[in-house]
Amino acid sequence: MASRSARLALFWAVLIVTAGVTYLAFRPGARAFTIARDPEQNVLLVTIDTLRADALSSYGGLAQTPNLDRLASHGARFTFAHAHTVVTLPSHTSILSGQLPYEHGMRDNSGFRVKAATPTLATRLKARGFATGAFVGGFPLTKRFGLTRGFDVYDDQMPETRGAIEISMPERRADLVVGRALDWIGRQNGKFFAWVHVYDPHSPYKAPDEFASRYAQDPYAAEVAFVDHALGPLLDRVAALPRPTLVVVTADHGESLGAHGELTHGMFAYEQTLRVPLIIAKDTKEAKDTKGAKDTKEIVIDSPVRHIDLAPTVLDLLGLDRDPALPGSSLAPVLNGGDRADRPSYFEAMTYNLVRGWAPLRGVLQGRTKYIDLPIQELYDLAADPDEQQNLAGAQRDRLPVLTNLLRGFNVAPPQRPGRETAEAADALRSLGYVSGRAPAKAAYTEADDPKRLVAIDNDLHKASELTQNGRRDEAIAMLQSVIARRPDTADAYLSLAYAYWESGRPQPAIAALEKALAAGAPDRDIRIRLGLYLAESHVNPGRAIALLEGLSSEDVEALNGLGVAYGDAGRSADAVHTFQRVLALDPTNGLAFQNLSALALQQALSTKGEPARRTGLQDAESYARKAIDADPALPDAYTTLGVVLSTTGRKPEAIDAWKRAVDLDGSQFNALYNLWFELMSAGRRDEAVVYGRRFVATAPPAFFAPDIARVRATLPPG
Ligand SMILES: [Zn+2]
C-alpha cells in the first residue's frame, strides 16, 4: 500500500507541474467549431498510412494536398495528435478499438491477430444499424489479421503482378482502393460507416509518373500529393450525399526519412513517426460550397489529443453512450472550445524487442513533455525542441521519477511474444521492409540493448539486403559478418548470411553460419528450419536435419514442409508423404506441400522399374503439380516439376512452356533453365536453346551444377 500511495502522489505532482502550461485550444481569429450530435449521419474514417504530421500542405508540408486542405478548411485540424505505436496493424487496432496496444494485445504487424472479443467502431456501429465497409490498401491490414469483425464488406484484394522478380504486390494504389469504396458507397441507401485505408506513402516511394516528376526531389512528397489526388473523388462524393457525413482523417504513424538515423518507421518513437495529422470535419454540400471562405472557417487545435480519443469521439457525435471501458475520451468538448484536458498519452515501439531482443521502447507524453523509457532514458521539451535534438534526461534528472511513475500507471508488463506467421505472410511483410521473427524476452536490458546504440546494425542489415539483391554477395557477406561480430544474437543476420552463401553455391559456410547462430543463442525457429533444409538438400547430414525439424511444433507448416523434404532425402518416402499430408490437413491450400508431393512422386516414378508403377507415379506427380499451381499460381518449382512430367510423357511443347513459366517467375530455377536448353537443342531450336544455355552457365552455382555447366558450355557458340 505504501508504494501505491507514493505512486499516486507522484502522479498528482505531474499534473500540478504542468497545470501552469495552457494550450490555446484555438488559434486567434478562429471561431468555435460545433459538430452537433446526429445519430443519422454517416461516418467516413480515412487512414493514410505512413503520413507524417507535417506532410500535408495545410500543415506546412511540401506536397500540394488541396482536397485534404479543403476538408480541413471546414473542419478542425489538430496539430498535436499522437499515435500509440509506430506500426500499421497495432496502430489501426488502436484507432478502431479505442484501446491502447497492451489492452488490445496487438504489439507488431507479424505474429498477432485481433482478438474476437475486441469491440471496434465496426462492431459497435454495425450493432446500431449502420452498413459497414472496409477498403484497405496494404498487406498488414488484410483479412487474416482479424480487423474484419463488424464489417459487412472487407475489401482487401491486392492486385498480383507477375514478373521475373516480384511475384505479388503487397499493396494497391490509392485510386484503386477509393474506386472500390465509391462503388460500395454508391450502393448504400441507409447510414453507413466506411473505413478507407490508403498505403501509398509507405516505402518504396514510387508515385505514378505525373506526381513522381512533379516532386522529383522528394519522392515521399510525390506519394502524399498522389494520395490527396486519389482521395478527391471520395471526399467529393460524401459531400454530395443527401445525408451528412462525419469525416475523420488521420495516419497510423509517420515516417522518419532519416531523422535520428532511422530511414522508415518501427524502431523509434520520435515525433517524425509518433505524431500524426488529424482532421475532423462534417462534410456536407453546404460546407463544400463555402470553400471560398475557408480562411475564416478553419479551426486549428493545438491541445494534445490521441488515437484512443477517436472511437469515443465518433460514438459521442453519433449520440451513443460513452463506453466506460475505453481509456480515451470524446474530443467533442475540444472541438466546441470547452475542454483543455491534458490527456497524457502512452506510446511504444515493440517490433525490435519482439523480433531482435532489443530493449522494449515505451514512453509517455504529458503536455509538451515527452519521456522515452529506454536503458538510456530520454526527456524532451517539445515546445522548445520539436525535433528532439536535446535530451534533457541528464540535466533534469530530478524530473525522471515523476515521469517513470506516470508511465507505470499504464501497463508496462513485458508484451506477449508473437505467434507464428506463415512463410507467405512473413515474405510479404519482409518485402515491405518489416522484420519478423521471435526473440525471447530478457529479464533486464542494458545500454547495449538500447536501439539508439543499435541503429547502425539495422541500417547495415538494410544495406546488406540491397547488396544481395544487386548480386554483390561478397560485400553483403562482409557486412553481415560485421553485424554478427557486433551483435551475435541477430537471427536475421545469420539467415541473410547463410542465404548469401547458399545462393553463391557454398553450402558448407551456409550451414556453418546457421550452426553458429544456434550456438550464439539467436532466436532459433527460423534458423532451425533453414538449417534443416540446407542439411537435407545438400545431403550433408540428413539425420541432423530430421532431428532439428522434428523438434519444432507439429502445427508449424513451414517446419513440416522442411521435415518432409528431409525425410525424402533420407529415403524415408512414406514418412515424407505422411508429413506433407499433415501440412495439407492443417492448411489445405498449401501449394508448397502439393509441390513437394509432386516432386516426391516424380522422383519415385523415375527410379522405379515396373511400368504400371511408373505410370501411376507420373500421373500422381502431374496431378499434385497442377494442384500446387491452382493453390499458388506463382510457385516456380511447381512449373519446373510439371515440365519434367510433361517431357517424360512425351508432351515436349507443353513442357517447354511450363519451364519458361518457371524461369519467368524465378530466374534461379536452374533445373528449368538446363531443361529448356536440353529440350530446345533436341528439338533443333538451337537459337532459342543458346539463350537459355547462356543464362544457365552464367548463373547456376558451380558447387551444385559443375558437370551440367561444362556440358552446356561445350555446345555454346563462342562470344
Ligand atoms: Zn503503417
Tab-separated table of N, CA and C and ligand atoms in Angstrom, residues 49-50 88 252-253 434, ligand 1:
chain	number	residue	atom	x	y	z
A	49	ASP	N	-1.655	5.742	-44.570
A	49	ASP	CA	-0.516	5.063	-43.959
A	49	ASP	C	0.737	5.920	-44.075
A	50	THR	N	1.547	5.915	-43.000
A	50	THR	CA	2.901	6.488	-43.068
A	50	THR	C	2.878	7.978	-43.419
A	88	THR	N	1.755	-0.399	-38.494
A	88	THR	CA	0.438	-0.306	-39.107
A	88	THR	C	-0.686	-1.030	-38.356
A	252	ASP	N	-1.703	6.273	-39.414
A	252	ASP	CA	-1.395	5.299	-38.365
A	252	ASP	C	-0.078	5.630	-37.671
A	253	HIS	N	0.826	6.285	-38.406
A	253	HIS	CA	2.143	6.681	-37.890
A	253	HIS	C	2.772	7.511	-38.992
A	434	TYR	N	9.445	-4.839	-43.251
A	434	TYR	CA	9.237	-5.209	-41.860
A	434	TYR	C	10.039	-6.440	-41.508
B	1	ZN	ZN	1.526	1.896	-41.415
